[in-house]
Coordinates of C-alpha atoms and ligand atoms in Angstrom, one line a residue:
M1 CA 0.0 0.0 0.0
A2 CA 1.4 3.4 -0.9
G3 CA 1.5 6.0 1.7
E4 CA 3.4 9.2 2.7
N5 CA 6.9 7.8 2.4
V6 CA 5.8 4.4 3.9
L7 CA 8.7 3.0 5.8
V8 CA 10.0 0.3 3.4
L9 CA 13.5 1.5 2.6
N10 CA 14.9 -1.9 1.5
Y11 CA 14.4 -1.4 -2.2
D12 CA 15.9 -4.7 -3.1
A13 CA 13.0 -6.4 -1.2
E14 CA 10.6 -3.8 -2.5
A15 CA 11.4 -4.1 -6.1
S16 CA 8.9 -6.8 -7.2
T17 CA 5.9 -4.9 -5.7
Y18 CA 7.2 -1.3 -6.3
D19 CA 5.3 -0.5 -9.4
R20 CA 2.0 -2.0 -8.2
T21 CA 2.1 -0.2 -4.9
R22 CA 3.3 3.2 -6.2
G23 CA 0.6 4.1 -8.6
G24 CA 1.9 1.8 -11.5
D25 CA 1.6 3.0 -15.1
A26 CA -0.8 5.8 -14.4
R27 CA 1.6 7.5 -11.9
A28 CA 4.5 6.9 -14.3
V29 CA 2.6 8.4 -17.2
S30 CA 1.8 11.5 -15.2
A31 CA 5.3 11.9 -13.9
A32 CA 6.8 11.5 -17.4
A33 CA 4.4 14.1 -18.7
A34 CA 5.4 16.5 -16.0
I35 CA 9.1 15.9 -16.9
G36 CA 8.3 16.5 -20.5
A37 CA 6.6 19.8 -19.6
L38 CA 9.8 21.1 -18.0
L39 CA 12.5 19.5 -20.2
P40 CA 13.9 21.9 -22.9
R41 CA 13.4 20.8 -26.5
Q42 CA 17.1 20.6 -27.3
V43 CA 17.8 18.0 -24.6
T44 CA 19.5 14.8 -26.0
L45 CA 21.0 12.8 -23.1
V46 CA 18.9 12.6 -19.9
A47 CA 20.2 10.8 -16.7
D48 CA 17.5 9.6 -14.4
L49 CA 19.2 9.3 -11.0
A50 CA 17.5 6.8 -8.6
C51 CA 15.6 5.5 -11.6
G52 CA 14.0 2.7 -9.6
T53 CA 12.3 0.1 -11.7
G54 CA 12.5 2.4 -14.7
I55 CA 8.8 2.8 -14.9
V56 CA 9.2 6.5 -15.3
T57 CA 12.5 6.5 -17.0
A58 CA 11.2 4.4 -19.9
R59 CA 8.6 7.1 -20.6
V60 CA 10.8 10.1 -20.6
A61 CA 10.6 11.6 -24.1
A62 CA 14.2 12.3 -25.1
P63 CA 16.6 10.9 -27.7
R64 CA 18.7 9.1 -25.1
V65 CA 17.7 8.3 -21.5
I66 CA 19.9 6.4 -19.1
G67 CA 19.1 5.3 -15.5
I68 CA 21.2 4.8 -12.3
D69 CA 20.0 3.2 -9.1
L70 CA 21.8 1.9 -6.0
S71 CA 19.4 -1.0 -5.5
H72 CA 20.3 -4.2 -7.4
G73 CA 16.7 -5.3 -7.4
M74 CA 15.3 -2.1 -8.7
A75 CA 18.1 -1.6 -11.3
R76 CA 17.6 -5.2 -12.6
L77 CA 13.9 -4.3 -13.4
A78 CA 14.9 -1.0 -14.9
A79 CA 17.5 -2.8 -17.1
A80 CA 14.7 -5.1 -18.5
R81 CA 12.8 -1.9 -19.5
L82 CA 15.9 -0.1 -20.8
P83 CA 18.4 -2.7 -22.0
G84 CA 22.0 -1.5 -21.9
R85 CA 21.0 1.9 -20.5
V86 CA 20.9 1.2 -16.7
A87 CA 23.8 1.1 -14.3
R88 CA 24.1 0.6 -10.5
G89 CA 25.4 3.6 -8.9
D90 CA 25.1 6.0 -5.9
V91 CA 23.6 9.5 -6.4
T92 CA 26.2 10.8 -4.0
A93 CA 29.0 9.6 -6.3
V94 CA 27.4 9.5 -9.7
P95 CA 29.4 7.3 -12.2
L96 CA 29.2 9.9 -15.0
A97 CA 31.8 12.4 -16.3
D98 CA 31.7 16.1 -15.5
G99 CA 29.4 18.1 -17.8
S100 CA 28.4 15.0 -19.7
V101 CA 24.6 15.1 -19.7
D102 CA 21.9 17.6 -20.9
A103 CA 19.5 16.9 -18.1
V104 CA 19.3 15.1 -14.7
V105 CA 16.0 13.8 -13.4
M106 CA 15.4 12.9 -9.8
I107 CA 11.9 11.7 -9.0
W108 CA 11.1 10.8 -5.4
L109 CA 14.7 10.7 -4.3
L110 CA 15.8 13.7 -2.2
H111 CA 13.2 13.1 0.6
L112 CA 14.7 9.6 1.2
L113 CA 18.2 11.0 1.9
D114 CA 19.5 12.8 5.0
H115 CA 20.5 16.4 4.6
A116 CA 24.2 15.7 3.9
A117 CA 23.5 13.0 1.3
S118 CA 20.8 15.1 -0.4
A119 CA 23.2 18.1 -0.6
R120 CA 25.8 15.7 -2.1
A121 CA 23.3 14.4 -4.6
L122 CA 22.5 17.9 -5.8
A123 CA 26.2 18.7 -6.1
E124 CA 26.7 15.6 -8.1
A125 CA 23.7 16.5 -10.4
A126 CA 25.4 20.0 -10.9
R127 CA 28.7 18.3 -11.7
V128 CA 27.5 16.0 -14.4
L129 CA 25.3 18.6 -16.1
R130 CA 26.7 20.5 -19.0
P131 CA 26.5 24.3 -18.9
G132 CA 23.0 25.3 -19.7
G133 CA 21.8 21.8 -18.7
T134 CA 18.6 21.1 -16.7
L135 CA 18.0 19.5 -13.3
L136 CA 14.5 18.3 -12.5
T137 CA 13.6 17.1 -9.0
T138 CA 10.6 16.5 -6.9
V139 CA 10.3 18.6 -3.8
D140 CA 8.1 18.5 -0.7
K141 CA 7.3 14.9 -1.6
D142 CA 5.8 14.0 1.8
E143 CA 3.4 17.0 1.7
A144 CA 1.8 15.6 -1.4
Y145 CA -1.1 14.0 0.4
Y146 CA -2.1 17.3 2.1
V147 CA -2.0 19.6 -0.9
T148 CA -5.7 19.1 -1.6
P149 CA -7.8 20.1 1.3
S150 CA -9.9 17.3 2.8
D151 CA -11.4 16.2 6.1
V152 CA -8.6 13.7 6.5
A153 CA -5.9 16.3 5.8
E154 CA -7.5 18.6 8.3
L155 CA -7.1 15.9 11.0
I156 CA -3.7 14.6 10.1
V157 CA -1.8 17.9 9.2
P158 CA -1.6 19.5 12.7
V159 CA -0.5 16.2 14.4
R160 CA 2.0 15.4 11.7
A161 CA 3.5 18.9 11.9
R162 CA 4.5 18.3 15.5
H163 CA 6.5 15.1 14.6
V164 CA 8.2 15.8 11.2
P165 CA 11.8 17.1 11.1
P166 CA 12.7 19.6 8.4
P167 CA 12.6 17.4 5.2
S168 CA 15.7 17.1 2.9
D169 CA 13.6 17.9 -0.1
A170 CA 11.9 21.1 1.2
H171 CA 11.5 23.4 -1.8
D172 CA 13.2 26.4 -0.1
R173 CA 16.1 24.2 1.0
V174 CA 16.6 22.6 -2.4
T175 CA 16.4 26.0 -4.1
G176 CA 19.0 27.4 -1.7
L177 CA 21.4 24.5 -2.3
A178 CA 20.9 24.5 -6.1
T179 CA 21.4 28.3 -6.3
A180 CA 24.8 27.9 -4.4
L181 CA 25.7 25.3 -7.1
D182 CA 24.9 27.8 -9.9
L183 CA 21.6 26.2 -10.7
S184 CA 19.0 28.8 -11.3
P185 CA 15.2 28.1 -10.8
A186 CA 13.6 27.6 -14.2
G187 CA 10.2 26.1 -13.8
R188 CA 7.8 24.1 -11.8
T189 CA 4.8 21.9 -12.3
T190 CA 2.9 19.1 -10.5
F191 CA 1.7 15.6 -11.2
P192 CA -0.9 13.4 -9.6
G193 CA -0.3 10.2 -7.8
D194 CA -3.1 8.6 -9.7
G195 CA -5.1 6.1 -7.5
Q196 CA -2.9 6.7 -4.5
G197 CA -5.5 8.5 -2.3
H198 CA -6.4 6.7 0.9
S199 CA -9.7 6.4 2.7
P200 CA -10.0 7.4 6.4
R201 CA -9.9 3.7 7.3
G202 CA -6.8 3.2 5.2
W203 CA -5.1 6.2 6.8
A204 CA -6.0 5.0 10.3
E205 CA -4.5 1.6 9.5
L206 CA -1.3 3.2 8.2
I207 CA -1.0 5.4 11.3
L208 CA -1.8 2.7 13.8
T209 CA 0.6 0.3 12.3
R210 CA 3.2 3.1 12.2
R211 CA 4.0 2.6 8.6
I212 CA 4.6 6.3 8.1
P213 CA 7.9 7.7 9.4
W214 CA 6.5 10.5 11.6
T215 CA 4.2 8.1 13.4
K216 CA 7.3 6.4 14.8
R217 CA 8.0 9.6 16.8
A218 CA 4.5 10.0 18.1
D219 CA 3.3 8.5 21.4
P220 CA 0.6 5.8 21.3
G221 CA -2.0 8.2 22.9
T222 CA -1.6 10.7 20.2
L223 CA -1.9 8.1 17.5
A224 CA -5.0 6.5 19.1
A225 CA -6.7 9.9 19.4
L226 CA -6.0 10.7 15.8
T227 CA -7.2 7.3 14.5
G228 CA -10.3 7.6 16.6
R229 CA -11.1 10.9 14.9
L230 CA -10.3 9.3 11.5
H231 CA -12.6 6.4 12.3
A232 CA -15.5 8.9 13.1
L233 CA -15.4 10.5 9.6
P234 CA -18.1 9.7 7.0
G235 CA -17.2 7.7 3.9
Q236 CA -14.8 5.3 5.8
D237 CA -13.9 3.5 2.6
R238 CA -14.0 6.4 0.1
P239 CA -10.5 7.4 -0.9
R240 CA -9.8 11.1 -0.6
A241 CA -8.0 13.1 -3.3
D242 CA -4.9 11.7 -4.9
P243 CA -1.6 13.2 -3.7
V244 CA -0.2 16.0 -5.8
Y245 CA 3.6 15.8 -6.3
R246 CA 5.7 18.9 -7.1
L247 CA 8.4 18.9 -9.7
V248 CA 10.8 21.8 -10.1
S249 CA 13.5 22.6 -12.6
F250 CA 16.9 24.4 -12.5
T251 CA 19.2 25.5 -15.2
K252 CA 23.0 25.3 -14.8
G253 CA 24.8 28.6 -15.4
Ligands
SAM301 C1 10.9 6.0 -4.2 S1 12.0 5.2 -5.3 C2 11.8 6.2 -6.8 C3 12.2 5.5 -8.0 C4 11.9 6.2 -9.3 N1 12.5 7.5 -9.4 C5 10.4 6.4 -9.5 O1 9.9 7.5 -9.4 O2 9.7 5.4 -9.7 C6 13.5 5.7 -4.7 C7 14.7 5.0 -5.4 O3 15.9 5.7 -5.0 C8 16.9 4.7 -4.9 N2 18.0 5.2 -4.1 C9 17.9 5.5 -2.8 N3 19.1 6.0 -2.4 C10 19.9 5.9 -3.4 C11 21.3 6.4 -3.6 N4 22.1 6.9 -2.7 N5 21.8 6.3 -4.9 C12 21.1 5.8 -5.9 N6 19.8 5.4 -5.8 C13 19.2 5.5 -4.6 C14 16.2 3.5 -4.4 O4 16.9 2.3 -4.7 C15 14.9 3.6 -5.1 O5 15.0 2.8 -6.4

């Protein structure tokens, strides 16, 4: 079940169910369309860093698209989609030459990394981009479920806010780091997590079983009170709005 950064960080174990549980083809089509909206026309070589299973990578409309991922299980599935165009590698030490790509894409990556690693990943993106190249990254990923107002969001947001540390992919933070790397803000768009909205009952289960990172830091009484209020909402099994993911672009000076 997809959630707000559900705590399943072993991507080797996750690989076989990843596509099905993260919105599948519909999410990938929407993500690729958002990438296409921000990619300049003259782009030839695109590197998708943390490409996962390649479900988005394979849909990026550019003459040459390569993928890199740290997880063997994810990279193996991506290689099946993009034969000869996927390598294992770490986004904090990208196995590409300086100034060698026209665009770097990072979808749903920075929020997973700590502050040091996410800063390093951005520096690596800047290093491998040619002058005038484009960086695309998602930001504020874990806010996506609360962008659209709903009765569920109204209950969860204030409790969550007390338990969430500053995210690595906060838009302001990413913009500050990028600017210091001579990457200038160039554009922004959103894409939906099609079919990923949860019902009140679904949210209550995710929260009670502590499958969302911030719930690990909350005391049982707080979680019980919140899930009690979620269980009291009407439409217990009606999914609320799909999450809305933010994608931003930067141009290298
Ligand atoms: C949430 S998935 C996103 C995958 C893909 N971008 C997508 O949108 O479907 C995060 C991916 O980041 C990869 N990853 C995490 N840390 C990484 C690192 N340091 N270097 C390379 N890949 C990493 C994981 O293996 C996983 O495939």
